[in-house]
Amino acid sequence: MKPLLPGLHHVTAITGHAQKNHDFYTDTLGLSLVKLTVNFDDPSSYHLYYGDRIGSPGTIMTFFASENSHPGRIGAGQATVTTFAIPKGSLVYWKDRLEKSGFPVKQWEVWGKARLEFPDPDGLRLAMVEEGEGETDIRGFAGVSLAQHNPAASHALLTETMGFHLDEETPERRLYRSATSWLELVNDQEATGQMGSGTVHHIAWRTPDDAHQALWLETLQNQGYRVSPVMDRNYFHSIYFREPGGVLFEIATDPPGFTVDQPLEELGKKLVLPPWLEASRERIQRFLPKLNLPVATK
Ligand code: ZN
């Protein structure tokens, strides 16, 4: 058995405004809120999960939402741009939609392809490229960009261990591809980024099950990476390690998924707590900022 890595699982970032964040990702981008819960390591803040209707791996954008978080600074050692795949022919639609919603959009060409780049309400950098078929709905992630002081340092991990190949390169950036995702390393000699609202916290890669994840743990440890023990994140199981450029990588299992504690039709409709926090629900809810969700239609 080989430790398969079929692509991105989720991207997790930080927001200082849960309501604005919710309204942008659902109303403007059209994603579904598939889970409303708290940060298991800090139950005084929300953890919001958006994605397609069932929260399929590869579509999941998540946020730690804390009103106390200070604005971060995007820079080297971070995942700096998260790029969504939109259907072929829908670029004009999205450019228009984002601009009408008041978000400045930059359109430019990277690797011979048009890319729309725009900020979310916290200044997190997002992008869209046309990949695949459909009407206009976001299809999931296309890829992520990492800013690095020394992009060459991550080359061996990406190509020899994680199954990417170097597809194209310029002095400024390198494009690595796997069967289902791409990863762009951008040469950035500016200051190291600082974690805070408007920055990515980590990116997670898919693994099909616990057995494959155990192989990853062993493989990475054998290569000298400091890897966390397996953590139960309720909707997936996770291990974490830092890649050579400083970006926190997670390897997350596809199962059990978001219907493990809510039926499909109720996903994202109310606050869900893990069993060990359920006894403190009243106290937790008292301290969480109020969040207006659209009234559930039955
Ligand atoms: Zn994660």
Tab-separated table of N, CA and C in Angstrom, residues 173-258:
chain	number	residue	atom	x	y	z
A	173	ARG	N	8.112	32.288	-9.843
A	173	ARG	CA	7.181	31.291	-9.320
A	173	ARG	C	7.378	29.930	-9.978
A	174	ARG	N	6.987	28.897	-9.227
A	174	ARG	CA	7.059	27.528	-9.733
A	174	ARG	C	5.675	26.911	-9.622
A	175	LEU	N	5.281	26.173	-10.635
A	175	LEU	CA	3.977	25.506	-10.623
A	175	LEU	C	4.178	24.006	-10.484
A	176	TYR	N	3.657	23.451	-9.403
A	176	TYR	CA	3.690	22.004	-9.177
A	176	TYR	C	2.285	21.464	-9.377
A	177	ARG	N	2.200	20.317	-10.029
A	177	ARG	CA	0.881	19.719	-10.262
A	177	ARG	C	0.818	18.302	-9.738
A	178	SER	N	-0.367	17.920	-9.234
A	178	SER	CA	-0.655	16.513	-8.975
A	178	SER	C	-1.816	16.173	-9.908
A	179	ALA	N	-2.381	15.005	-9.773
A	179	ALA	CA	-3.485	14.626	-10.663
A	179	ALA	C	-4.676	15.565	-10.508
A	180	THR	N	-4.903	16.104	-9.313
A	180	THR	CA	-6.135	16.868	-9.089
A	180	THR	C	-5.942	18.281	-8.550
A	181	SER	N	-4.737	18.653	-8.185
A	181	SER	CA	-4.529	19.986	-7.610
A	181	SER	C	-3.247	20.583	-8.155
A	182	TRP	N	-3.092	21.865	-7.955
A	182	TRP	CA	-1.779	22.444	-8.191
A	182	TRP	C	-1.354	23.269	-6.986
A	183	LEU	N	-0.077	23.463	-6.911
A	183	LEU	CA	0.517	24.204	-5.815
A	183	LEU	C	1.542	25.124	-6.461
A	184	GLU	N	1.443	26.405	-6.118
A	184	GLU	CA	2.336	27.376	-6.737
A	184	GLU	C	3.260	27.909	-5.638
A	185	LEU	N	4.552	27.877	-5.880
A	185	LEU	CA	5.491	28.449	-4.915
A	185	LEU	C	5.974	29.780	-5.467
A	186	VAL	N	5.729	30.821	-4.714
A	186	VAL	CA	6.084	32.165	-5.162
A	186	VAL	C	7.309	32.629	-4.376
A	187	ASN	N	8.330	33.056	-5.120
A	187	ASN	CA	9.549	33.547	-4.488
A	187	ASN	C	9.254	34.907	-3.854
A	188	ASP	N	9.375	35.003	-2.543
A	188	ASP	CA	9.000	36.223	-1.833
A	188	ASP	C	10.114	36.590	-0.860
A	189	GLN	N	10.820	37.663	-1.157
A	189	GLN	CA	11.940	38.070	-0.293
A	189	GLN	C	11.532	39.124	0.729
A	190	GLU	N	10.232	39.402	0.788
A	190	GLU	CA	9.749	40.384	1.770
A	190	GLU	C	9.661	39.730	3.142
A	191	ALA	N	9.096	40.470	4.094
A	191	ALA	CA	9.031	39.992	5.485
A	191	ALA	C	8.184	38.726	5.601
A	192	THR	N	8.490	37.943	6.604
A	192	THR	CA	7.701	36.756	6.922
A	192	THR	C	6.293	37.185	7.325
A	193	GLY	N	5.292	36.415	6.910
A	193	GLY	CA	3.911	36.742	7.257
A	193	GLY	C	3.639	36.565	8.737
A	194	GLN	N	2.561	37.205	9.184
A	194	GLN	CA	2.157	37.050	10.585
A	194	GLN	C	0.727	36.559	10.649
A	195	MET	N	0.509	35.533	11.452
A	195	MET	CA	-0.809	34.947	11.595
A	195	MET	C	-1.780	35.949	12.207
A	196	GLY	N	-2.997	35.972	11.730
A	196	GLY	CA	-4.028	36.858	12.265
A	196	GLY	C	-5.195	36.842	11.302
A	197	SER	N	-6.209	37.659	11.535
A	197	SER	CA	-7.357	37.627	10.641
A	197	SER	C	-6.926	38.045	9.234
A	198	GLY	N	-7.549	37.432	8.248
A	198	GLY	CA	-7.185	37.707	6.863
A	198	GLY	C	-5.989	36.905	6.378
A	199	THR	N	-5.556	35.899	7.159
A	199	THR	CA	-4.465	35.025	6.703
A	199	THR	C	-4.912	33.568	6.784
A	200	VAL	N	-4.215	32.733	6.002
A	200	VAL	CA	-4.499	31.295	6.027
A	200	VAL	C	-3.764	30.680	7.213
A	201	HIS	N	-4.445	29.834	7.949
A	201	HIS	CA	-3.830	29.157	9.101
A	201	HIS	C	-3.099	27.896	8.654
A	202	HIS	N	-3.729	27.093	7.824
A	202	HIS	CA	-3.088	25.872	7.305
A	202	HIS	C	-3.845	25.377	6.088
A	203	ILE	N	-3.210	24.488	5.338
A	203	ILE	CA	-3.917	23.825	4.248
A	203	ILE	C	-3.853	22.316	4.477
A	204	ALA	N	-4.929	21.651	4.094
A	204	ALA	CA	-5.029	20.212	4.359
A	204	ALA	C	-5.141	19.430	3.060
A	205	TRP	N	-4.456	18.297	3.038
A	205	TRP	CA	-4.458	17.393	1.885
A	205	TRP	C	-5.276	16.160	2.205
A	206	ARG	N	-5.884	15.588	1.160
A	206	ARG	CA	-6.772	14.441	1.357
A	206	ARG	C	-6.010	13.133	1.490
A	207	THR	N	-6.520	12.286	2.370
A	207	THR	CA	-6.084	10.896	2.365
A	207	THR	C	-7.342	10.046	2.554
A	208	PRO	N	-7.438	8.881	1.887
A	208	PRO	CA	-8.726	8.189	1.844
A	208	PRO	C	-9.199	7.603	3.172
A	209	ASP	N	-8.283	7.219	4.048
A	209	ASP	CA	-8.743	6.581	5.299
A	209	ASP	C	-7.618	6.583	6.344
A	210	ASP	N	-7.942	6.019	7.508
A	210	ASP	CA	-6.988	6.017	8.630
A	210	ASP	C	-5.722	5.229	8.311
A	211	ALA	N	-5.870	4.137	7.559
A	211	ALA	CA	-4.706	3.299	7.265
A	211	ALA	C	-3.697	4.068	6.399
A	212	HIS	N	-4.203	4.785	5.378
A	212	HIS	CA	-3.310	5.583	4.534
A	212	HIS	C	-2.689	6.736	5.327
A	213	GLN	N	-3.482	7.279	6.253
A	213	GLN	CA	-2.948	8.363	7.072
A	213	GLN	C	-1.799	7.867	7.964
A	214	ALA	N	-1.952	6.643	8.495
A	214	ALA	CA	-0.896	6.063	9.334
A	214	ALA	C	0.392	5.898	8.521
A	215	LEU	N	0.234	5.549	7.245
A	215	LEU	CA	1.413	5.432	6.378
A	215	LEU	C	2.092	6.778	6.171
A	216	TRP	N	1.255	7.822	6.005
A	216	TRP	CA	1.808	9.172	5.868
A	216	TRP	C	2.594	9.578	7.097
A	217	LEU	N	2.014	9.272	8.250
A	217	LEU	CA	2.666	9.615	9.519
A	217	LEU	C	4.044	8.965	9.573
A	218	GLU	N	4.083	7.691	9.215
A	218	GLU	CA	5.346	6.952	9.265
A	218	GLU	C	6.335	7.501	8.221
A	219	THR	N	5.836	7.710	7.004
A	219	THR	CA	6.695	8.199	5.923
A	219	THR	C	7.329	9.543	6.277
A	220	LEU	N	6.511	10.457	6.784
A	220	LEU	CA	7.013	11.798	7.104
A	220	LEU	C	7.974	11.753	8.288
A	221	GLN	N	7.637	10.940	9.279
A	221	GLN	CA	8.545	10.818	10.440
A	221	GLN	C	9.895	10.258	10.005
A	222	ASN	N	9.870	9.272	9.105
A	222	ASN	CA	11.121	8.681	8.622
A	222	ASN	C	11.979	9.699	7.879
A	223	GLN	N	11.312	10.732	7.332
A	223	GLN	CA	12.064	11.767	6.626
A	223	GLN	C	12.480	12.909	7.550
A	224	GLY	N	12.213	12.747	8.816
A	224	GLY	CA	12.688	13.735	9.791
A	224	GLY	C	11.709	14.852	10.099
A	225	TYR	N	10.457	14.756	9.576
A	225	TYR	CA	9.475	15.801	9.898
A	225	TYR	C	8.889	15.539	11.276
A	226	ARG	N	8.640	16.631	11.997
A	226	ARG	CA	7.936	16.499	13.276
A	226	ARG	C	6.448	16.514	12.975
A	227	VAL	N	5.808	15.372	13.173
A	227	VAL	CA	4.399	15.228	12.806
A	227	VAL	C	3.569	15.070	14.075
A	228	SER	N	2.412	15.724	14.110
A	228	SER	CA	1.542	15.624	15.292
A	228	SER	C	0.961	14.215	15.369
A	229	PRO	N	0.505	13.802	16.553
A	229	PRO	CA	-0.275	12.561	16.596
A	229	PRO	C	-1.597	12.757	15.852
A	230	VAL	N	-2.320	11.692	15.585
A	230	VAL	CA	-3.614	11.790	14.896
A	230	VAL	C	-4.605	12.502	15.829
A	231	MET	N	-5.262	13.546	15.297
A	231	MET	CA	-6.255	14.296	16.074
A	231	MET	C	-7.645	14.017	15.510
A	232	ASP	N	-8.603	13.853	16.411
A	232	ASP	CA	-9.986	13.618	15.983
A	232	ASP	C	-10.680	14.967	15.818
A	233	ARG	N	-10.909	15.374	14.570
A	233	ARG	CA	-11.582	16.640	14.300
A	233	ARG	C	-13.072	16.440	14.039
A	234	ASN	N	-13.612	15.322	14.484
A	234	ASN	CA	-15.031	14.995	14.377
A	234	ASN	C	-15.469	14.680	12.941
A	235	TYR	N	-15.099	15.515	11.988
A	235	TYR	CA	-15.538	15.339	10.591
A	235	TYR	C	-14.443	14.693	9.742
A	236	PHE	N	-13.239	14.624	10.297
A	236	PHE	CA	-12.089	13.960	9.666
A	236	PHE	C	-11.036	13.765	10.741
A	237	HIS	N	-10.059	12.934	10.448
A	237	HIS	CA	-8.947	12.728	11.370
A	237	HIS	C	-7.717	13.379	10.747
A	238	SER	N	-6.884	13.996	11.585
A	238	SER	CA	-5.844	14.871	11.038
A	238	SER	C	-4.480	14.636	11.655
A	239	ILE	N	-3.455	14.800	10.819
A	239	ILE	CA	-2.094	14.954	11.331
A	239	ILE	C	-1.541	16.256	10.736
A	240	TYR	N	-0.594	16.840	11.423
A	240	TYR	CA	-0.057	18.148	11.009
A	240	TYR	C	1.469	18.114	10.999
A	241	PHE	N	2.041	18.822	10.048
A	241	PHE	CA	3.493	19.030	10.053
A	241	PHE	C	3.786	20.310	9.273
A	242	ARG	N	4.959	20.869	9.496
A	242	ARG	CA	5.330	22.090	8.783
A	242	ARG	C	6.228	21.728	7.604
A	243	GLU	N	5.869	22.193	6.420
A	243	GLU	CA	6.725	21.922	5.256
A	243	GLU	C	7.967	22.827	5.355
A	244	PRO	N	9.021	22.552	4.556
A	244	PRO	CA	10.291	23.277	4.756
A	244	PRO	C	10.179	24.802	4.652
A	245	GLY	N	9.201	25.324	3.906
A	245	GLY	CA	9.051	26.774	3.780
A	245	GLY	C	8.293	27.403	4.936
A	246	GLY	N	7.818	26.588	5.880
A	246	GLY	CA	7.168	27.129	7.068
A	246	GLY	C	5.659	27.042	7.084
A	247	VAL	N	5.042	26.574	5.984
A	247	VAL	CA	3.578	26.514	5.924
A	247	VAL	C	3.092	25.253	6.643
A	248	LEU	N	2.046	25.413	7.470
A	248	LEU	CA	1.495	24.274	8.194
A	248	LEU	C	0.640	23.436	7.242
A	249	PHE	N	1.034	22.180	7.065
A	249	PHE	CA	0.290	21.226	6.252
A	249	PHE	C	-0.445	20.259	7.177
A	250	GLU	N	-1.636	19.879	6.754
A	250	GLU	CA	-2.424	18.866	7.464
A	250	GLU	C	-2.721	17.764	6.466
A	251	ILE	N	-2.812	16.539	6.945
A	251	ILE	CA	-3.293	15.448	6.099
A	251	ILE	C	-4.550	14.929	6.773
A	252	ALA	N	-5.694	15.062	6.072
A	252	ALA	CA	-7.002	14.795	6.669
A	252	ALA	C	-7.704	13.664	5.924
A	253	THR	N	-8.371	12.813	6.677
A	253	THR	CA	-9.095	11.686	6.055
A	253	THR	C	-10.395	12.175	5.409
A	254	ASP	N	-10.804	11.531	4.327
A	254	ASP	CA	-12.107	11.854	3.719
A	254	ASP	C	-13.259	11.546	4.674
A	255	PRO	N	-13.306	10.360	5.284
A	255	PRO	CA	-14.399	10.091	6.222
A	255	PRO	C	-14.087	10.616	7.628
A	256	PRO	N	-15.081	10.814	8.514
A	256	PRO	CA	-16.487	10.438	8.294
A	256	PRO	C	-17.317	11.512	7.578
A	257	GLY	N	-16.871	12.740	7.491
A	257	GLY	CA	-17.627	13.777	6.779
A	257	GLY	C	-18.647	14.473	7.674
A	258	PHE	N	-19.330	15.449	7.095
A	258	PHE	CA	-20.150	16.380	7.886
A	258	PHE	C	-21.506	15.833	8.302
